[in-house]
Short mmCIF file of C-alpha atoms and ligand atoms in Angstrom, two decimals:
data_model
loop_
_atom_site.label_atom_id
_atom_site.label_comp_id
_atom_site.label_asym_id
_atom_site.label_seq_id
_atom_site.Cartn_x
_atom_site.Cartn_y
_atom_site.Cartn_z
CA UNK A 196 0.00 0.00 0.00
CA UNK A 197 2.67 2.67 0.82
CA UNK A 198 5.00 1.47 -2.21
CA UNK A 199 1.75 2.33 -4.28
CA UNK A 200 1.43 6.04 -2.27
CA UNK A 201 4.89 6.33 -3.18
CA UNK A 202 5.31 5.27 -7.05
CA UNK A 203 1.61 7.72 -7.79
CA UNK A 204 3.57 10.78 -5.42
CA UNK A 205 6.49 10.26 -8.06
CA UNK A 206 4.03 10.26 -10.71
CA UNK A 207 2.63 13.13 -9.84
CA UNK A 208 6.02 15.08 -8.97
CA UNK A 209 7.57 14.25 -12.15
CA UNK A 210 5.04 15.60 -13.98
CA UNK A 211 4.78 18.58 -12.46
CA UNK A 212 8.28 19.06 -12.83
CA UNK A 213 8.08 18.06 -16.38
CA UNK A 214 4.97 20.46 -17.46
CA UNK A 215 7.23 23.20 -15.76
CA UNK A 216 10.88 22.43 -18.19
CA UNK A 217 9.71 20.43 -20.75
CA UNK A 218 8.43 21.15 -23.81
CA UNK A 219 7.29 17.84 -26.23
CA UNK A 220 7.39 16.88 -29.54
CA UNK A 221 3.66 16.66 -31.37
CA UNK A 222 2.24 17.56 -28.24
CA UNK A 223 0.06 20.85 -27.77
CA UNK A 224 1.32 22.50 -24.42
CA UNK A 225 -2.68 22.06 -23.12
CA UNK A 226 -2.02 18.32 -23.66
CA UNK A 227 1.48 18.20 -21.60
CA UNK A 228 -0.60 16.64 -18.01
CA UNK A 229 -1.79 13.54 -19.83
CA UNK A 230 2.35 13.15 -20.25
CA UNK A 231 3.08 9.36 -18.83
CA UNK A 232 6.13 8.54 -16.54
CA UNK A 233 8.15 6.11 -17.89
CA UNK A 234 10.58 4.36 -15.31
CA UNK A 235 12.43 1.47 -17.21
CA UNK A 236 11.32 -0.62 -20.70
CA UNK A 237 12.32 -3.97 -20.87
CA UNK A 238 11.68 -6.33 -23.87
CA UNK A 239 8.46 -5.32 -25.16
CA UNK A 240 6.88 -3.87 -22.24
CA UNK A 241 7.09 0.16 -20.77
CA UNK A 242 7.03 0.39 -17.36
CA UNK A 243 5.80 3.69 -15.89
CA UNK A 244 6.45 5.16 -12.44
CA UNK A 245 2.75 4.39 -10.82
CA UNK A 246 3.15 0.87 -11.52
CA UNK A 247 1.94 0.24 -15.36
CA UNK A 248 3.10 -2.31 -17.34
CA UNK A 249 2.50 -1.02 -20.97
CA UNK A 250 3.30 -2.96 -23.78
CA UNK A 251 4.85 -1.06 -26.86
CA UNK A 252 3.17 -1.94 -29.97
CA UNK A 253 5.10 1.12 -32.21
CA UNK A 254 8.54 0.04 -31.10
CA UNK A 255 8.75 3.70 -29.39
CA UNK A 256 7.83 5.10 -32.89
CA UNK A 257 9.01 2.96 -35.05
CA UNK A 258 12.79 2.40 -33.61
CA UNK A 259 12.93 -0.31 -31.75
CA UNK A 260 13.71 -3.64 -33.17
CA UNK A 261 14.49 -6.39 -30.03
CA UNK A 262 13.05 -5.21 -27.39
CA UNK A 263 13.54 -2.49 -24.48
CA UNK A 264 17.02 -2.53 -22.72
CA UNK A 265 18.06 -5.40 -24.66
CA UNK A 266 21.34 -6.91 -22.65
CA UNK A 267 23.72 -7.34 -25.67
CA UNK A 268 23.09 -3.86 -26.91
CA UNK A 269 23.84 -2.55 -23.65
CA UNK A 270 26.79 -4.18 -23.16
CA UNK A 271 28.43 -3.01 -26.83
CA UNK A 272 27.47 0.84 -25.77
CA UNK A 273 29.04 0.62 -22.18
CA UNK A 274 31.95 -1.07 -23.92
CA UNK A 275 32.67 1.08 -26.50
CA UNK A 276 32.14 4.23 -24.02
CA UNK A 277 35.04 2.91 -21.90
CA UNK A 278 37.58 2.98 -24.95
CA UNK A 279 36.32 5.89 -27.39
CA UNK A 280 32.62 7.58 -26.61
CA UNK A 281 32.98 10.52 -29.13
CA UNK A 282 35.70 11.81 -31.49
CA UNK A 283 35.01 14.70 -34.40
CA UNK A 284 34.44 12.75 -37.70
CA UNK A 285 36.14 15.54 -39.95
CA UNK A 286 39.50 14.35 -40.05
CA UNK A 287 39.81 11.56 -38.32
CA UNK A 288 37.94 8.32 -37.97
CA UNK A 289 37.49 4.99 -36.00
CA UNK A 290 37.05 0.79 -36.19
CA UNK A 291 33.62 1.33 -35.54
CA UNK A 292 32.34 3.78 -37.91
CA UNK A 293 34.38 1.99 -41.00
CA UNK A 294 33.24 -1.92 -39.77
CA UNK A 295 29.73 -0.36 -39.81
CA UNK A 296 29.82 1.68 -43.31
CA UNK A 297 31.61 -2.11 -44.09
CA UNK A 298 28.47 -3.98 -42.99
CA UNK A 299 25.98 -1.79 -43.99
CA UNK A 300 27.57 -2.17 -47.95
CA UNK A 301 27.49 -5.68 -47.38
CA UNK A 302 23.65 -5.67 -47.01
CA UNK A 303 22.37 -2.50 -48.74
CA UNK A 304 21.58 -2.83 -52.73
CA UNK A 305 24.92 -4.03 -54.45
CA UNK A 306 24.74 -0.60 -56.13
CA UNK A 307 25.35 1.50 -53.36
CA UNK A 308 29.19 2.27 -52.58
CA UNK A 309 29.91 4.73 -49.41
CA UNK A 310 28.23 5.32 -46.63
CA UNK A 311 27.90 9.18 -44.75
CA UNK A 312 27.02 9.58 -41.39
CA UNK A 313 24.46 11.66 -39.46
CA UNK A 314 22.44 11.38 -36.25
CA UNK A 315 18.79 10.71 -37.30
CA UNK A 316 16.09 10.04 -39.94
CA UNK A 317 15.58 13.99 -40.85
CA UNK A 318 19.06 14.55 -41.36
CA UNK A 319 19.62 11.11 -43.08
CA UNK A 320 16.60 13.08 -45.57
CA UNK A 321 18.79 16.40 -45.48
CA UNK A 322 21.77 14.40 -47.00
CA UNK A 323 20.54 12.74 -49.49
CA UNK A 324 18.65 16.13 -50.75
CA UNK A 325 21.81 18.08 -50.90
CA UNK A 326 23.86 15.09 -51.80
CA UNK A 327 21.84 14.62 -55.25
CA UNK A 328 21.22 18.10 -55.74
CA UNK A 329 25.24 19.20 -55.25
CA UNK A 330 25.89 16.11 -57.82
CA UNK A 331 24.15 18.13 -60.59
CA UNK A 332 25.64 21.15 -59.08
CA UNK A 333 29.57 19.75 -59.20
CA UNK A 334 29.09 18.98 -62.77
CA UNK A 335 27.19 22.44 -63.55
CA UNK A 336 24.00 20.94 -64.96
CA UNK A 337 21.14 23.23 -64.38
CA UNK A 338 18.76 20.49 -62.99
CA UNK A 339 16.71 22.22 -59.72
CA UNK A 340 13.21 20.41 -59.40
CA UNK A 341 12.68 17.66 -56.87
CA UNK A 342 9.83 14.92 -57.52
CA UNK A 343 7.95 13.70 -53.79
CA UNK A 344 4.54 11.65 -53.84
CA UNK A 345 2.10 13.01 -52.10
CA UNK A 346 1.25 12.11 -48.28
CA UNK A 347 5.06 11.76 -48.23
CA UNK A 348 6.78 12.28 -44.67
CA UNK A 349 10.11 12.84 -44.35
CA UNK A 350 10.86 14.53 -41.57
CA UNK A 351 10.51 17.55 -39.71
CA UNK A 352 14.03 19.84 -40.99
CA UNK A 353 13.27 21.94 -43.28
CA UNK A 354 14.54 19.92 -46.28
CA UNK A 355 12.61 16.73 -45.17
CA UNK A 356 9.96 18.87 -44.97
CA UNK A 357 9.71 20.51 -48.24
CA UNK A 358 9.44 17.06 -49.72
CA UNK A 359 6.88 15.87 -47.72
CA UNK A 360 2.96 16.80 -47.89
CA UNK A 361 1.69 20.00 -47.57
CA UNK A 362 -0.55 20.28 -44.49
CA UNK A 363 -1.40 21.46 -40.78
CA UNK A 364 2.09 20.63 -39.62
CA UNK A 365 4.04 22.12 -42.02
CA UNK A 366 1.67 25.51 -42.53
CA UNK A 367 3.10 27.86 -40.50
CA UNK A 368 6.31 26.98 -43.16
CA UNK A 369 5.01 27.12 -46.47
CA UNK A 370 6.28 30.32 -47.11
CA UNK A 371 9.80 29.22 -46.53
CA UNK A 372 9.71 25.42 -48.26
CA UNK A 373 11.44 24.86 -51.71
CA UNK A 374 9.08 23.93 -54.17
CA UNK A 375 8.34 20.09 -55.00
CA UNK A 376 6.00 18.37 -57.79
CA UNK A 377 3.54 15.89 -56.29
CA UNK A 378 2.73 13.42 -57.63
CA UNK A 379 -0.48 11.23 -56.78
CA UNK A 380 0.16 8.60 -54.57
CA UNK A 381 0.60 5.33 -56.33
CA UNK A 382 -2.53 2.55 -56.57
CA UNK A 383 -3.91 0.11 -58.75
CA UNK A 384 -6.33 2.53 -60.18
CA UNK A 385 -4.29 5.57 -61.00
CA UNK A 386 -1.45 3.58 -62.32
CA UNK A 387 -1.60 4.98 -65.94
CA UNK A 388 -2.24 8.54 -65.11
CA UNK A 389 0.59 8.48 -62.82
CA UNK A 390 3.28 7.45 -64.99
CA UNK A 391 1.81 9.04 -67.19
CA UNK A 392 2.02 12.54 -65.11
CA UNK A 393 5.51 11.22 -63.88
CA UNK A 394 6.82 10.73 -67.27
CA UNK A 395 6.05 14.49 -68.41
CA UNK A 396 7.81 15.85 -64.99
CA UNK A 397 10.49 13.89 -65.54
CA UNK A 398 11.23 14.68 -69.66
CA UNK A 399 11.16 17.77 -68.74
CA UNK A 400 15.17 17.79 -67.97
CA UNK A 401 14.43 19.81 -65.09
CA UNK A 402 14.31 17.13 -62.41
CA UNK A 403 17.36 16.63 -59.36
CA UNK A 404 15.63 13.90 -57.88
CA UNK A 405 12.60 11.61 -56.98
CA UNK A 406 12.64 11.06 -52.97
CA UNK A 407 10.02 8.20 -51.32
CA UNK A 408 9.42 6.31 -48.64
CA UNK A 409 9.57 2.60 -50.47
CA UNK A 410 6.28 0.66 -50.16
CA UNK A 411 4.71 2.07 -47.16
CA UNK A 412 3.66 5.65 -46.46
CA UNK A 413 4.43 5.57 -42.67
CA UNK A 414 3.10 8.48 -41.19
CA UNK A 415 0.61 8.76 -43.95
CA UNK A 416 -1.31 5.94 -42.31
CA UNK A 417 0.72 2.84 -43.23
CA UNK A 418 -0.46 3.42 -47.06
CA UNK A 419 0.73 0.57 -48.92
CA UNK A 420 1.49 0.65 -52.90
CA UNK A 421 2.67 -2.68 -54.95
CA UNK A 422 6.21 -3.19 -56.07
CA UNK A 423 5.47 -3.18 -59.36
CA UNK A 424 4.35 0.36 -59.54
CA UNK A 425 7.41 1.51 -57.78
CA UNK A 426 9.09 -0.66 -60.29
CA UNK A 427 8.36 1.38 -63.29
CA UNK A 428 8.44 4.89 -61.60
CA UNK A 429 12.29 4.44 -60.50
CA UNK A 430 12.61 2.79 -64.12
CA UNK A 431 11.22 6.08 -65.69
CA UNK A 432 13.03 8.63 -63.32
CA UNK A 433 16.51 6.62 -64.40
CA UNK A 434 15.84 6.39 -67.90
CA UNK A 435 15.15 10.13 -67.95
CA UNK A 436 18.31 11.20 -65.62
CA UNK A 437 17.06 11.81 -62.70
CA UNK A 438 18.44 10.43 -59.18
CA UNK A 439 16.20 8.11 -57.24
CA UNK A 440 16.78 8.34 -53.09
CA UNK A 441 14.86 5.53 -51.40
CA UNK A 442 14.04 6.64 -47.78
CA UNK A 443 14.14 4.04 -45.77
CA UNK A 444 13.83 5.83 -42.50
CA UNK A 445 11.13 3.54 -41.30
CA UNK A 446 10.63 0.36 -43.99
CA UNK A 447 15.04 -0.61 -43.00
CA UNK A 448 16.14 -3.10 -41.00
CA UNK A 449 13.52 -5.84 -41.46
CA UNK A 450 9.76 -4.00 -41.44
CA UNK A 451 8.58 -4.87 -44.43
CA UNK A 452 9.72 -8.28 -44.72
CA UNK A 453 12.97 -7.81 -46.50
CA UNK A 454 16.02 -6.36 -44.97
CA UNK A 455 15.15 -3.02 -47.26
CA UNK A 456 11.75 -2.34 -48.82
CA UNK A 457 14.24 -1.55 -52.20
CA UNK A 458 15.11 -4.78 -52.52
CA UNK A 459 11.39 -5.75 -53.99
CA UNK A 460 12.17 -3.73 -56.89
CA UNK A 461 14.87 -4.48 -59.85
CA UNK A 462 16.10 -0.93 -60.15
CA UNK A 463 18.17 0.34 -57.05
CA UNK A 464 17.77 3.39 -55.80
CA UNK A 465 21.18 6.10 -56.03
CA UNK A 466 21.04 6.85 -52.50
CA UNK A 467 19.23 5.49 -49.80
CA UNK A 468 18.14 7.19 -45.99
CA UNK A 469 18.63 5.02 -43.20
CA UNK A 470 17.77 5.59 -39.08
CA UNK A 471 15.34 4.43 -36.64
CA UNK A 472 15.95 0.71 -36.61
CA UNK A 473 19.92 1.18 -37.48
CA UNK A 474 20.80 1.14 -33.68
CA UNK A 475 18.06 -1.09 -32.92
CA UNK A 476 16.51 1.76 -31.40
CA UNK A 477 18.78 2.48 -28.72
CA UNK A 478 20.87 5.77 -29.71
CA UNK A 479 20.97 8.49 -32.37
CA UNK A 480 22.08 7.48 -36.21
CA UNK A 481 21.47 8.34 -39.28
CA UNK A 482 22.97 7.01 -42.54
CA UNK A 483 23.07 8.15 -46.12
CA UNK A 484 24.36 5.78 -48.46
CA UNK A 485 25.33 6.21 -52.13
CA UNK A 486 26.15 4.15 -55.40
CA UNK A 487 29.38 4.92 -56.86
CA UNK A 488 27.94 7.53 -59.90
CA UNK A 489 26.83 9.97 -56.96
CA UNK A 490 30.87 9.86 -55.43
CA UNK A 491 32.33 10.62 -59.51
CA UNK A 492 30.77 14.19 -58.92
CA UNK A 493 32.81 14.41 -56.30
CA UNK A 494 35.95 13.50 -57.20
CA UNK A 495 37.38 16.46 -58.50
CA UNK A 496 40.39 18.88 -57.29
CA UNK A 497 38.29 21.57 -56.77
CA UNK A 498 37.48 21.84 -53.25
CA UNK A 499 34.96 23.97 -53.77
CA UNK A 500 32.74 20.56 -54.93
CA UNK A 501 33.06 19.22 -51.23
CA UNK A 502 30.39 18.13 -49.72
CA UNK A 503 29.98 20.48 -46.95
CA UNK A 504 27.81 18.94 -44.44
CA UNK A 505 28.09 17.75 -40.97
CA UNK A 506 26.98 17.30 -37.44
CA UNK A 507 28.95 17.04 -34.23
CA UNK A 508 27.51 13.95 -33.42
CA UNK A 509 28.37 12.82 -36.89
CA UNK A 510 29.40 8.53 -36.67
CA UNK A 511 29.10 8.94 -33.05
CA UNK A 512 31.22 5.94 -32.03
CA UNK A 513 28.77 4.94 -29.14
CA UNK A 514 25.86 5.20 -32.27
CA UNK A 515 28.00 2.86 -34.21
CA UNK A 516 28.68 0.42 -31.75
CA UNK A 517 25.07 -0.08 -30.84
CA UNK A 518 24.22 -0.25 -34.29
CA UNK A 519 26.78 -3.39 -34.99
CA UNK A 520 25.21 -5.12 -31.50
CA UNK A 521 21.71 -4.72 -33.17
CA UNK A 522 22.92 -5.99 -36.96
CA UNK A 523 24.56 -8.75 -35.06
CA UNK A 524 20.84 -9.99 -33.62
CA UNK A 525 19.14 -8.48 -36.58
CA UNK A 526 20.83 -11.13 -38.92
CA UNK A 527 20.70 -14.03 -36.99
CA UNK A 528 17.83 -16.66 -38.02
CA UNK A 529 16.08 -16.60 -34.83
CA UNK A 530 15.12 -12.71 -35.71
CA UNK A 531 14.50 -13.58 -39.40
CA UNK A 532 12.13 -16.68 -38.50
CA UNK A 533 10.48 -13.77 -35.88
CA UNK A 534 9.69 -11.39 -38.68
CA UNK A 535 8.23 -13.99 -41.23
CA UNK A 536 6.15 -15.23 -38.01
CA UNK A 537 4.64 -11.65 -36.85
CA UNK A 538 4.11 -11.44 -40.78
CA UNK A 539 2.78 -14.49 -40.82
CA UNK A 540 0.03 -14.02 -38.12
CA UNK A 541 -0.91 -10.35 -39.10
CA UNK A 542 -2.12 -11.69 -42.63
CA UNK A 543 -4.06 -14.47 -41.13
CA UNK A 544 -5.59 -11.63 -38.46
CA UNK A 545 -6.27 -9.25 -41.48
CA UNK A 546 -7.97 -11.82 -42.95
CA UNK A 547 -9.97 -12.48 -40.16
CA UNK A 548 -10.92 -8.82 -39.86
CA UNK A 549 -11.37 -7.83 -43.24
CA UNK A 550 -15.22 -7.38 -43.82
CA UNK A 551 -15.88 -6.55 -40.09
CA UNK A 552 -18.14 -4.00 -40.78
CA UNK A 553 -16.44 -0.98 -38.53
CA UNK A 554 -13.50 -1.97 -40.96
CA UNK A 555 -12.62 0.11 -43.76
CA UNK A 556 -9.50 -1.28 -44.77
CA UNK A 557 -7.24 -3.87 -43.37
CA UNK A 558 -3.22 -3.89 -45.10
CA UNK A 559 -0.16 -5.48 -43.76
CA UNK A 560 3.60 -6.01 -45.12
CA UNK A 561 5.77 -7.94 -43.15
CA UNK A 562 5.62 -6.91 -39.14
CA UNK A 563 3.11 -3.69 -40.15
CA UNK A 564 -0.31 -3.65 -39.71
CA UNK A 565 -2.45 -1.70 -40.00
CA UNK A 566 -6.62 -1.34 -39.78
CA UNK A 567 -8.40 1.74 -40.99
CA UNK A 568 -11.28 1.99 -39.04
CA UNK A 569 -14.40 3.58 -40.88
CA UNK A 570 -15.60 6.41 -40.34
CA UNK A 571 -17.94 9.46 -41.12
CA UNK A 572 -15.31 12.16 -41.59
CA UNK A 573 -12.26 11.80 -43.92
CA UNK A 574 -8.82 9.83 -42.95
CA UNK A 575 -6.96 12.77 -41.22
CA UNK A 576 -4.34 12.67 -38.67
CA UNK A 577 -6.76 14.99 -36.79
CA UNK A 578 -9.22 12.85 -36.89
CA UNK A 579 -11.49 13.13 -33.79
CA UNK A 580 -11.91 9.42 -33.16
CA UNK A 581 -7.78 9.47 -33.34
CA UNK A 582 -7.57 10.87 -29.58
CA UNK A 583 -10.00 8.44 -28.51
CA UNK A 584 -8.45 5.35 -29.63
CA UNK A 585 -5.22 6.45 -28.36
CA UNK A 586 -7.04 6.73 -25.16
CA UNK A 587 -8.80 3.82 -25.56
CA UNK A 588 -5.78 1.08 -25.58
CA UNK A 589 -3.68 2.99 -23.85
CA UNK A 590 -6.12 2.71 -20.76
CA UNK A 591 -5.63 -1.19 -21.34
CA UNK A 592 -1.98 -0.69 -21.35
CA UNK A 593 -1.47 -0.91 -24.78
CA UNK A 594 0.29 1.65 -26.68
CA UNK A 595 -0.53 2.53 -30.32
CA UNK A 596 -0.65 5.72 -31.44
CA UNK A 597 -3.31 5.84 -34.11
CA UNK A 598 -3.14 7.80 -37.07
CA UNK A 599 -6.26 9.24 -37.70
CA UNK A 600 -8.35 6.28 -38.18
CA UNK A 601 -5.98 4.06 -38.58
CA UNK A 602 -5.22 1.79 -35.84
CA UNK A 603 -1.56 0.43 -36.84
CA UNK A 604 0.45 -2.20 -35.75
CA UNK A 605 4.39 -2.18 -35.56
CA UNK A 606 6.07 -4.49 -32.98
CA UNK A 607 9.40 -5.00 -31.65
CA UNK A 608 10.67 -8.14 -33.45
CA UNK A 609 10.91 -10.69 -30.16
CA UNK A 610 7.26 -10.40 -29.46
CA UNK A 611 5.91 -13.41 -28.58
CA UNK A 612 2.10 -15.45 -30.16
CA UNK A 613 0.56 -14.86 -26.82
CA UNK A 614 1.31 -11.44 -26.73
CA UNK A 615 0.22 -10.33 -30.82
CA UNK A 616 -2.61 -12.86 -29.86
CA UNK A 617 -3.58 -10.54 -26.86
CA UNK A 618 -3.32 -7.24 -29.29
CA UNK A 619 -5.11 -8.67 -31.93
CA UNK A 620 -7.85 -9.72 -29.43
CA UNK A 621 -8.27 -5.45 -27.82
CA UNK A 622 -7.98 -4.64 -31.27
CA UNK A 623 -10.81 -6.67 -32.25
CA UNK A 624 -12.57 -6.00 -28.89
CA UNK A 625 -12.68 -2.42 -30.20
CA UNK A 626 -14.15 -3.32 -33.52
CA UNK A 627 -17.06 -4.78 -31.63
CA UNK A 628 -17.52 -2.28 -29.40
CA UNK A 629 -17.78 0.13 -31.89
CA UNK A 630 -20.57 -1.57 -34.11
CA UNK A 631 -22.63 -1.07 -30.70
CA UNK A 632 -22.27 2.87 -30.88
C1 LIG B 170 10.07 7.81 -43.79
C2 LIG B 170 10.63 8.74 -42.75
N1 LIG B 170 11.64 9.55 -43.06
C3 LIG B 170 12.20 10.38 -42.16
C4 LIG B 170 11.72 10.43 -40.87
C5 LIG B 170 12.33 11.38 -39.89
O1 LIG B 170 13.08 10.69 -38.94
P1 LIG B 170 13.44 11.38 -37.56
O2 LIG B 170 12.20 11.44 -36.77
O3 LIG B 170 14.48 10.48 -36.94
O4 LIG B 170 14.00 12.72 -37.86
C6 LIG B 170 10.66 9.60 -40.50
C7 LIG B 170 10.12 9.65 -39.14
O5 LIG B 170 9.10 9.13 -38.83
C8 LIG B 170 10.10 8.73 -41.46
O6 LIG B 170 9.08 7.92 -41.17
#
């Protein structure tokens, strides 16, 4: 009874004290008292200072890959603090931030060549912007327009978010964002138009690049396109000239059921945007990676062609040595057979599912899931019935943060049957309750 008093008084005090210093991301400042007190994570499950046992079912937004305050991990960052925990990047460099660029070439697309470091997904964006646009720069061809599909996220810098749709949480920046062609995102039914529209854009001679999240639109709502359309846009954009970066920010490292969502398609992307899962979720990365064409623009005596970008944290050597600790689980077969078996078991529960009639949509690829839940007003992130189903599981100590309507599902890679089988069940729980209302 008094260890209860005492973990709902620390509650309480820390968020106080947080409301009063802290100021959080997505979060409107009249929101910041419904902030929850974390304590520790372990494996899959959030543990928050008044006792809760919350299991994470968005890998902390989309980072985590084995679980909370996984052991191994831990051990490689205390480890490598002890020896080396930071050293500036321009000029010199270290065992862990080569093996990695190393290993990361060994499993990205055979295309791409060198690997540049940054410290998360919006700068991993940032680079691969300037990186394509310098490379028509270096070699003085006058080639300015970038090509983005709309609902696109990329991040919240203000490169990342020039490319990425146009809408409440970029307004206050419109004036200030480089200009971008949209084009529609890609389905079944719009395929002809699209290329069609694509094709023009791209003949034009004007075009840098075509950036895109590969497969699935994450913050978009998990929207899911087919390979095959993909296929013949990066097929178009390279016949035409124009350099194709894949960002992989959330579909790398496993999520959609390959090791990259680029490796479903033929034609390789020229760079490629890498973060989140890199460090398995556990510190601060960001990678750029390029094929060998991108580096020839560089290669030049002039040193005004440099590429100059950097961060301090830049290959953080702590970064680096978490991120070879998670590659090192990530590519064993125990974590492969765990991805094809949450893949496995979200089709069969989409299946089940699909027709419900509080169901609008139900699409999965690999460990995503996701369920659009239907609705009178249009899919918005701002959807009304969004707070509410936040609310909703997280008041069964289940966290998913819903966007808009749509409920989605995106697990660490070690959770167990019992435990999707429990998710599945609330989520279906939910379904029924809401054909009652
Ligand atoms: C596809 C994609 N790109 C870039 C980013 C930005 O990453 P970060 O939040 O680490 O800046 C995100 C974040 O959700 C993302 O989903």
């Amino acid at each position: 009874m008094n260890g209860q008093t005492t973990t709902i008084d620390q509650t309480e005090h820390w968020k106080a004290r947080d409301q009063q210093a802290v100021w959080h991301p997505f979060t409107p400042l009249a929101e910041s008292n419904q902030i929850i007190p974390v304590a520790s994570a372990k494996g899959c499950y959030l543990h928050t200072a008044d006792g809760r046992k919350i299991l994470d079912g968005i890998s902390s937004w989309w980072v985590n890959l084995h679980g909370h305050s996984n052991e191994y991990i831990a051990k490689a960052i205390y480890e490598q603090a002890l020896n080396l925990e930071h050293v500036i990047f321009a000029g010199f460099t270290h065992e862990p931030a080569i093996r990695l660029a190393e290993r990361l070439l060994e499993i990205l697309p055979d295309n791409q060549s060198r690997i540049f470091y940054s410290d998360n997904g919006s700068t991993a964006v940032e680079v691969g912007l300037k990186m394509a646009l310098q490379y028509w720069h270096n070699q003085g061809i006058p080639k300015k327009k970038v090509i983005a599909i709309e609902g696109a996220y990329h991040g919240d810098t203000f490169g990342a978010m020039a490319v990425g749709d146009r809408g409440p949480f970029t307004a206050p920046f419109h004036p200030y964002l480089f200009e971008v062609d949209f084009v529609p995102f890609p389905t079944a039914s719009n395929t002809h138009s699209l290329i069609h529209a694509f094709t023009q854009l791209v003949q034009s001679g004007e075009v840098a690049a075509f950036i895109y999240e590969p497969l699935v639109q994450g913050a978009a709502g998990m929207r899911m396109y087919e390979p095959d359309l993909l296929e013949e846009l990066l097929k178009t954009a390279k016949s035409n000239q124009v350099l194709c970066i894949a960002d992989e920010v959330m579909t790398g490292f496993g999520r959609t059921g390959k090791l990259f969502a680029s490796e479903y398609c033929r034609t390789q992307p020229d760079i490629m945007c890498l973060s989140k899962g890199l460090t398995g979720g556990t510190m601060a990365l960001g990678v750029t990676s390029c094929s060998e064409a991108i580096l020839d623009a560089y290669r030049t005596d002039d040193r005004m062609k440099t590429f100059f970008h950097g961060h301090s944290f830049t290959a953080n050597p702590l970064a680096c040595a978490a991120a070879h600790a998670s590659l090192d689980l990530l590519l064993t077969e125990e974590c492969t057979q765990n991805r094809e078996r949450i893949a496995e078991r979200h089709r069969v529960f989409a299946q089940k599912i699909t027709g419900h009639s509080s169901v609008a949509e139900v699409r999965s690829r690999g460990i995503i899931l996701a369920v659009e839940i239907r609705t009178q007003t249009a899919t918005s992130y701002f959807n009304e019935i969004r707070n509410n189903l936040y609310a909703y599981f997280l008041s069964r100590n289940l966290l998913l943060r819903p966007l808009g309507n749509i409920i989605y599902l995106f697990p660490p890679y070690i959770i167990t049957d019992a435990e999707l089988d429990w998710v599945y069940r609330e989520i279906e729980e939910l379904l029924d309750k809401m054909l009652g209302e």
